[in-house]
Amino acid sequence: MNETTGVPTQIATPTINELGTFYEPCCGVGDAPTHVITVTPNGNFLYSANNDATVGAYKINTDGSLAHIADLNIGACDTGAITGNDTYVWVTDTCGNTGPWNVWTHKIGATGALTSASSIVLTGVDSWLWSIQINPVANFIYVGDEGGGAQIFSFSVAVVCSINKLGPQLVENNSSDVRDISHSPDGKFFYTTDDDGVVHVLSVDTITGAITELAASPYPGGAGQIVVDLTGSFVYMGDQENTGQIIGYTRDMTTGALTLIGNTTTASGAARAIAIIR
């Protein structure tokens, strides 16, 4: 990317996995997890959930191009949302909207290749496991589902390549799904988008992993991907189903509360995925 003009330039030919594609939205209907690739914080590797039995692994070259390492067949029904740190990758697995529902843990090797470490079966899921993200400063993972009363499942990361569920799941206020999750840089809050066109704000106890939804939540928002900027001052989300706009907010860094600052209509009239260049 040109740092003066912001104009991106393609640096390499597209890299594809062994099946010839990255993620394809589930069921061909467009409603699907939005966070289907993850990059390790050290910038060395990229991993993809491939909407099949596999997870793709890629090396990020010094010029930014990708080199495909391998696709690991984890025996999943449908890999969906994905997150990771420099040591592990976690991916959701949803076999239809009736389960079983799993979260898989994978160990990152020295070359970036993955090995399956463990999995945990979730119960009480409404439907698909649509979102997952690890806290940026603490060893806690949060998984969101889709269904009548959208739920967030909380986990601690163990030192033996596994995750442990932290008590009962939280049901979001007036929600139909947990479409995407994004943490604040300090890990004390995270934000979720919703098919109902709102955004939810959750506070996080970074010692215990316990979460609480703000009383003022949800706020008017969108149903696409969501991201908090590096300073923690702003939150942006895509609203692909209602207006095709990118919605922006200022963020109170103490309370986590949001204030709407305006919308920007995209050229294509759709805004499903959104990201901030690091």
PDB file of N, CA and C in Angstrom, residues 146-214:
ATOM      1  N   GLU A 146     -25.428 -18.440  16.309  1.00  0.00           N
ATOM      2  CA  GLU A 146     -26.543 -17.867  15.569  1.00  0.00           C
ATOM      3  C   GLU A 146     -27.799 -18.581  16.003  1.00  0.00           C
ATOM      4  N   GLY A 147     -28.867 -17.824  16.220  1.00  0.00           N
ATOM      5  CA  GLY A 147     -30.102 -18.477  16.623  1.00  0.00           C
ATOM      6  C   GLY A 147     -31.046 -17.522  17.316  1.00  0.00           C
ATOM      7  N   GLY A 148     -32.080 -18.072  17.928  1.00  0.00           N
ATOM      8  CA  GLY A 148     -33.133 -17.255  18.512  1.00  0.00           C
ATOM      9  C   GLY A 148     -32.659 -16.310  19.591  1.00  0.00           C
ATOM     10  N   GLY A 149     -31.854 -16.793  20.536  1.00  0.00           N
ATOM     11  CA  GLY A 149     -31.292 -15.938  21.566  1.00  0.00           C
ATOM     12  C   GLY A 149     -29.792 -16.064  21.512  1.00  0.00           C
ATOM     13  N   ALA A 150     -29.141 -15.157  20.790  1.00  0.00           N
ATOM     14  CA  ALA A 150     -27.714 -15.307  20.487  1.00  0.00           C
ATOM     15  C   ALA A 150     -26.886 -15.421  21.759  1.00  0.00           C
ATOM     16  N   GLN A 151     -25.930 -16.349  21.742  1.00  0.00           N
ATOM     17  CA  GLN A 151     -25.153 -16.664  22.928  1.00  0.00           C
ATOM     18  C   GLN A 151     -23.659 -16.496  22.665  1.00  0.00           C
ATOM     19  N   ILE A 152     -22.925 -16.172  23.748  1.00  0.00           N
ATOM     20  CA  ILE A 152     -21.466 -16.115  23.704  1.00  0.00           C
ATOM     21  C   ILE A 152     -20.929 -17.122  24.699  1.00  0.00           C
ATOM     22  N   PHE A 153     -20.076 -18.023  24.219  1.00  0.00           N
ATOM     23  CA  PHE A 153     -19.434 -19.036  25.044  1.00  0.00           C
ATOM     24  C   PHE A 153     -18.028 -18.553  25.393  1.00  0.00           C
ATOM     25  N   SER A 154     -17.635 -18.704  26.654  1.00  0.00           N
ATOM     26  CA  SER A 154     -16.342 -18.215  27.134  1.00  0.00           C
ATOM     27  C   SER A 154     -15.442 -19.387  27.511  1.00  0.00           C
ATOM     28  N   PHE A 155     -14.136 -19.266  27.189  1.00  0.00           N
ATOM     29  CA  PHE A 155     -13.183 -20.335  27.444  1.00  0.00           C
ATOM     30  C   PHE A 155     -11.873 -19.749  27.957  1.00  0.00           C
ATOM     31  N   SER A 156     -11.192 -20.513  28.799  1.00  0.00           N
ATOM     32  CA  SER A 156      -9.812 -20.197  29.161  1.00  0.00           C
ATOM     33  C   SER A 156      -8.892 -21.102  28.358  1.00  0.00           C
ATOM     34  N   VAL A 157      -7.688 -20.612  28.061  1.00  0.00           N
ATOM     35  CA  VAL A 157      -6.705 -21.380  27.310  1.00  0.00           C
ATOM     36  C   VAL A 157      -5.770 -22.059  28.295  1.00  0.00           C
ATOM     37  N   ALA A 158      -5.717 -23.388  28.240  1.00  0.00           N
ATOM     38  CA  ALA A 158      -4.856 -24.154  29.139  1.00  0.00           C
ATOM     39  C   ALA A 158      -3.455 -24.270  28.559  1.00  0.00           C
ATOM     40  N   VAL A 159      -2.492 -24.630  29.390  1.00  0.00           N
ATOM     41  CA  VAL A 159      -1.101 -24.756  28.938  1.00  0.00           C
ATOM     42  C   VAL A 159      -0.852 -26.084  28.251  1.00  0.00           C
ATOM     43  N   VAL A 160      -1.864 -26.954  28.223  1.00  0.00           N
ATOM     44  CA  VAL A 160      -1.684 -28.283  27.631  1.00  0.00           C
ATOM     45  C   VAL A 160      -2.469 -28.407  26.323  1.00  0.00           C
ATOM     46  N   CYS A 161      -2.456 -27.343  25.531  1.00  0.00           N
ATOM     47  CA  CYS A 161      -3.050 -27.370  24.185  1.00  0.00           C
ATOM     48  C   CYS A 161      -4.543 -27.639  24.211  1.00  0.00           C
ATOM     49  N   SER A 162      -5.265 -27.059  25.159  1.00  0.00           N
ATOM     50  CA  SER A 162      -6.705 -27.262  25.206  1.00  0.00           C
ATOM     51  C   SER A 162      -7.373 -26.008  25.740  1.00  0.00           C
ATOM     52  N   ILE A 163      -8.701 -25.961  25.640  1.00  0.00           N
ATOM     53  CA  ILE A 163      -9.462 -24.857  26.202  1.00  0.00           C
ATOM     54  C   ILE A 163     -10.511 -25.420  27.154  1.00  0.00           C
ATOM     55  N   ASN A 164     -10.860 -24.628  28.160  1.00  0.00           N
ATOM     56  CA  ASN A 164     -11.828 -25.046  29.169  1.00  0.00           C
ATOM     57  C   ASN A 164     -12.962 -24.034  29.233  1.00  0.00           C
ATOM     58  N   LYS A 165     -14.183 -24.525  29.238  1.00  0.00           N
ATOM     59  CA  LYS A 165     -15.351 -23.645  29.256  1.00  0.00           C
ATOM     60  C   LYS A 165     -15.469 -22.955  30.606  1.00  0.00           C
ATOM     61  N   LEU A 166     -15.799 -21.651  30.562  1.00  0.00           N
ATOM     62  CA  LEU A 166     -15.958 -20.850  31.776  1.00  0.00           C
ATOM     63  C   LEU A 166     -17.439 -20.653  32.068  1.00  0.00           C
ATOM     64  N   GLY A 167     -18.042 -21.534  32.811  1.00  0.00           N
ATOM     65  CA  GLY A 167     -19.421 -21.344  33.249  1.00  0.00           C
ATOM     66  C   GLY A 167     -20.428 -21.315  32.113  1.00  0.00           C
ATOM     67  N   PRO A 168     -21.662 -20.909  32.409  1.00  0.00           N
ATOM     68  CA  PRO A 168     -22.717 -20.892  31.390  1.00  0.00           C
ATOM     69  C   PRO A 168     -22.490 -19.783  30.373  1.00  0.00           C
ATOM     70  N   GLN A 169     -23.041 -19.978  29.186  1.00  0.00           N
ATOM     71  CA  GLN A 169     -22.923 -18.973  28.142  1.00  0.00           C
ATOM     72  C   GLN A 169     -23.780 -17.749  28.457  1.00  0.00           C
ATOM     73  N   LEU A 170     -23.359 -16.591  27.916  1.00  0.00           N
ATOM     74  CA  LEU A 170     -24.109 -15.353  28.095  1.00  0.00           C
ATOM     75  C   LEU A 170     -25.048 -15.155  26.915  1.00  0.00           C
ATOM     76  N   VAL A 171     -26.293 -14.806  27.186  1.00  0.00           N
ATOM     77  CA  VAL A 171     -27.266 -14.495  26.134  1.00  0.00           C
ATOM     78  C   VAL A 171     -27.282 -12.987  25.939  1.00  0.00           C
ATOM     79  N   GLU A 172     -26.998 -12.537  24.721  1.00  0.00           N
ATOM     80  CA  GLU A 172     -26.971 -11.100  24.443  1.00  0.00           C
ATOM     81  C   GLU A 172     -28.364 -10.489  24.516  1.00  0.00           C
ATOM     82  N   ASN A 173     -28.398  -9.190  24.795  1.00  0.00           N
ATOM     83  CA  ASN A 173     -29.661  -8.463  24.858  1.00  0.00           C
ATOM     84  C   ASN A 173     -30.282  -8.341  23.473  1.00  0.00           C
ATOM     85  N   ASN A 174     -31.527  -8.754  23.333  1.00  0.00           N
ATOM     86  CA  ASN A 174     -32.303  -8.502  22.104  1.00  0.00           C
ATOM     87  C   ASN A 174     -31.505  -8.823  20.850  1.00  0.00           C
ATOM     88  N   SER A 175     -31.019 -10.052  20.743  1.00  0.00           N
ATOM     89  CA  SER A 175     -30.103 -10.406  19.662  1.00  0.00           C
ATOM     90  C   SER A 175     -30.575 -11.645  18.928  1.00  0.00           C
ATOM     91  N   SER A 176     -30.219 -11.716  17.623  1.00  0.00           N
ATOM     92  CA  SER A 176     -30.536 -12.906  16.841  1.00  0.00           C
ATOM     93  C   SER A 176     -29.298 -13.719  16.492  1.00  0.00           C
ATOM     94  N   ASP A 177     -28.114 -13.119  16.546  1.00  0.00           N
ATOM     95  CA  ASP A 177     -26.889 -13.879  16.344  1.00  0.00           C
ATOM     96  C   ASP A 177     -25.673 -13.059  16.758  1.00  0.00           C
ATOM     97  N   VAL A 178     -24.537 -13.745  16.893  1.00  0.00           N
ATOM     98  CA  VAL A 178     -23.262 -13.083  17.169  1.00  0.00           C
ATOM     99  C   VAL A 178     -22.456 -13.206  15.886  1.00  0.00           C
ATOM    100  N   ARG A 179     -22.627 -12.242  14.994  1.00  0.00           N
ATOM    101  CA  ARG A 179     -22.087 -12.351  13.642  1.00  0.00           C
ATOM    102  C   ARG A 179     -20.567 -12.234  13.603  1.00  0.00           C
ATOM    103  N   ASP A 180     -19.985 -11.303  14.344  1.00  0.00           N
ATOM    104  CA  ASP A 180     -18.537 -11.132  14.365  1.00  0.00           C
ATOM    105  C   ASP A 180     -18.136 -10.519  15.700  1.00  0.00           C
ATOM    106  N   ILE A 181     -16.866 -10.711  16.104  1.00  0.00           N
ATOM    107  CA  ILE A 181     -16.354 -10.242  17.390  1.00  0.00           C
ATOM    108  C   ILE A 181     -15.069  -9.461  17.159  1.00  0.00           C
ATOM    109  N   SER A 182     -14.912  -8.323  17.867  1.00  0.00           N
ATOM    110  CA  SER A 182     -13.653  -7.579  17.826  1.00  0.00           C
ATOM    111  C   SER A 182     -13.371  -6.986  19.198  1.00  0.00           C
ATOM    112  N   HIS A 183     -12.153  -7.249  19.724  1.00  0.00           N
ATOM    113  CA  HIS A 183     -11.740  -6.743  21.033  1.00  0.00           C
ATOM    114  C   HIS A 183     -11.133  -5.345  20.934  1.00  0.00           C
ATOM    115  N   SER A 184     -11.235  -4.594  22.025  1.00  0.00           N
ATOM    116  CA  SER A 184     -10.445  -3.373  22.171  1.00  0.00           C
ATOM    117  C   SER A 184      -8.997  -3.775  22.414  1.00  0.00           C
ATOM    118  N   PRO A 185      -8.035  -2.900  22.087  1.00  0.00           N
ATOM    119  CA  PRO A 185      -6.613  -3.268  22.245  1.00  0.00           C
ATOM    120  C   PRO A 185      -6.229  -3.664  23.665  1.00  0.00           C
ATOM    121  N   ASP A 186      -6.913  -3.100  24.683  1.00  0.00           N
ATOM    122  CA  ASP A 186      -6.566  -3.443  26.065  1.00  0.00           C
ATOM    123  C   ASP A 186      -7.274  -4.704  26.552  1.00  0.00           C
ATOM    124  N   GLY A 187      -8.109  -5.324  25.691  1.00  0.00           N
ATOM    125  CA  GLY A 187      -8.784  -6.561  26.035  1.00  0.00           C
ATOM    126  C   GLY A 187      -9.917  -6.423  27.026  1.00  0.00           C
ATOM    127  N   LYS A 188     -10.252  -5.199  27.433  1.00  0.00           N
ATOM    128  CA  LYS A 188     -11.264  -5.010  28.471  1.00  0.00           C
ATOM    129  C   LYS A 188     -12.690  -4.967  27.932  1.00  0.00           C
ATOM    130  N   PHE A 189     -12.831  -4.878  26.613  1.00  0.00           N
ATOM    131  CA  PHE A 189     -14.151  -4.859  25.990  1.00  0.00           C
ATOM    132  C   PHE A 189     -14.089  -5.604  24.663  1.00  0.00           C
ATOM    133  N   PHE A 190     -15.234  -6.139  24.223  1.00  0.00           N
ATOM    134  CA  PHE A 190     -15.336  -6.552  22.832  1.00  0.00           C
ATOM    135  C   PHE A 190     -16.719  -6.221  22.297  1.00  0.00           C
ATOM    136  N   TYR A 191     -16.785  -6.188  20.974  1.00  0.00           N
ATOM    137  CA  TYR A 191     -17.964  -5.720  20.265  1.00  0.00           C
ATOM    138  C   TYR A 191     -18.419  -6.796  19.290  1.00  0.00           C
ATOM    139  N   THR A 192     -19.740  -6.982  19.184  1.00  0.00           N
ATOM    140  CA  THR A 192     -20.262  -8.003  18.280  1.00  0.00           C
ATOM    141  C   THR A 192     -21.330  -7.399  17.376  1.00  0.00           C
ATOM    142  N   THR A 193     -21.328  -7.829  16.120  1.00  0.00           N
ATOM    143  CA  THR A 193     -22.386  -7.421  15.210  1.00  0.00           C
ATOM    144  C   THR A 193     -23.504  -8.458  15.240  1.00  0.00           C
ATOM    145  N   ASP A 194     -24.637  -8.077  14.650  1.00  0.00           N
ATOM    146  CA  ASP A 194     -25.868  -8.836  14.835  1.00  0.00           C
ATOM    147  C   ASP A 194     -26.714  -8.720  13.575  1.00  0.00           C
ATOM    148  N   ASP A 195     -27.335  -9.821  13.177  1.00  0.00           N
ATOM    149  CA  ASP A 195     -28.228  -9.825  12.021  1.00  0.00           C
ATOM    150  C   ASP A 195     -29.392  -8.851  12.185  1.00  0.00           C
ATOM    151  N   ASP A 196     -29.696  -8.449  13.423  1.00  0.00           N
ATOM    152  CA  ASP A 196     -30.764  -7.477  13.662  1.00  0.00           C
ATOM    153  C   ASP A 196     -30.325  -6.048  13.379  1.00  0.00           C
ATOM    154  N   GLY A 197     -29.082  -5.858  12.909  1.00  0.00           N
ATOM    155  CA  GLY A 197     -28.608  -4.524  12.563  1.00  0.00           C
ATOM    156  C   GLY A 197     -28.243  -3.681  13.764  1.00  0.00           C
ATOM    157  N   VAL A 198     -27.656  -4.318  14.787  1.00  0.00           N
ATOM    158  CA  VAL A 198     -27.199  -3.592  15.971  1.00  0.00           C
ATOM    159  C   VAL A 198     -25.804  -4.076  16.337  1.00  0.00           C
ATOM    160  N   VAL A 199     -25.161  -3.353  17.275  1.00  0.00           N
ATOM    161  CA  VAL A 199     -23.847  -3.758  17.783  1.00  0.00           C
ATOM    162  C   VAL A 199     -23.937  -3.878  19.300  1.00  0.00           C
ATOM    163  N   HIS A 200     -23.376  -4.965  19.824  1.00  0.00           N
ATOM    164  CA  HIS A 200     -23.396  -5.218  21.257  1.00  0.00           C
ATOM    165  C   HIS A 200     -22.029  -4.902  21.852  1.00  0.00           C
ATOM    166  N   VAL A 201     -22.020  -4.421  23.098  1.00  0.00           N
ATOM    167  CA  VAL A 201     -20.783  -4.086  23.801  1.00  0.00           C
ATOM    168  C   VAL A 201     -20.690  -4.940  25.063  1.00  0.00           C
ATOM    169  N   LEU A 202     -19.606  -5.698  25.192  1.00  0.00           N
ATOM    170  CA  LEU A 202     -19.377  -6.570  26.345  1.00  0.00           C
ATOM    171  C   LEU A 202     -18.118  -6.125  27.083  1.00  0.00           C
ATOM    172  N   SER A 203     -18.202  -5.988  28.401  1.00  0.00           N
ATOM    173  CA  SER A 203     -17.006  -5.738  29.206  1.00  0.00           C
ATOM    174  C   SER A 203     -16.396  -7.067  29.604  1.00  0.00           C
ATOM    175  N   VAL A 204     -15.076  -7.092  29.763  1.00  0.00           N
ATOM    176  CA  VAL A 204     -14.339  -8.321  30.053  1.00  0.00           C
ATOM    177  C   VAL A 204     -13.519  -8.145  31.328  1.00  0.00           C
ATOM    178  N   ASP A 205     -13.652  -9.080  32.250  1.00  0.00           N
ATOM    179  CA  ASP A 205     -12.743  -9.145  33.386  1.00  0.00           C
ATOM    180  C   ASP A 205     -11.519  -9.916  32.906  1.00  0.00           C
ATOM    181  N   THR A 206     -10.410  -9.225  32.695  1.00  0.00           N
ATOM    182  CA  THR A 206      -9.231  -9.867  32.105  1.00  0.00           C
ATOM    183  C   THR A 206      -8.500 -10.793  33.087  1.00  0.00           C
ATOM    184  N   ILE A 207      -8.959 -10.845  34.342  1.00  0.00           N
ATOM    185  CA  ILE A 207      -8.398 -11.791  35.319  1.00  0.00           C
ATOM    186  C   ILE A 207      -9.169 -13.108  35.293  1.00  0.00           C
ATOM    187  N   THR A 208     -10.507 -13.032  35.260  1.00  0.00           N
ATOM    188  CA  THR A 208     -11.341 -14.239  35.326  1.00  0.00           C
ATOM    189  C   THR A 208     -11.910 -14.653  33.982  1.00  0.00           C
ATOM    190  N   GLY A 209     -11.967 -13.712  33.028  1.00  0.00           N
ATOM    191  CA  GLY A 209     -12.582 -13.992  31.739  1.00  0.00           C
ATOM    192  C   GLY A 209     -14.072 -13.753  31.710  1.00  0.00           C
ATOM    193  N   ALA A 210     -14.678 -13.380  32.846  1.00  0.00           N
ATOM    194  CA  ALA A 210     -16.123 -13.143  32.903  1.00  0.00           C
ATOM    195  C   ALA A 210     -16.505 -11.948  32.034  1.00  0.00           C
ATOM    196  N   ILE A 211     -17.672 -12.022  31.404  1.00  0.00           N
ATOM    197  CA  ILE A 211     -18.130 -10.948  30.527  1.00  0.00           C
ATOM    198  C   ILE A 211     -19.509 -10.465  30.972  1.00  0.00           C
ATOM    199  N   THR A 212     -19.770  -9.164  30.716  1.00  0.00           N
ATOM    200  CA  THR A 212     -21.046  -8.543  31.060  1.00  0.00           C
ATOM    201  C   THR A 212     -21.422  -7.590  29.942  1.00  0.00           C
ATOM    202  N   GLU A 213     -22.661  -7.641  29.490  1.00  0.00           N
ATOM    203  CA  GLU A 213     -23.088  -6.710  28.455  1.00  0.00           C
ATOM    204  C   GLU A 213     -23.466  -5.373  29.083  1.00  0.00           C
ATOM    205  N   LEU A 214     -23.052  -4.265  28.445  1.00  0.00           N
ATOM    206  CA  LEU A 214     -23.387  -2.939  28.941  1.00  0.00           C
ATOM    207  C   LEU A 214     -24.898  -2.743  28.947  1.00  0.00           C
TER     208      LEU A 214
END
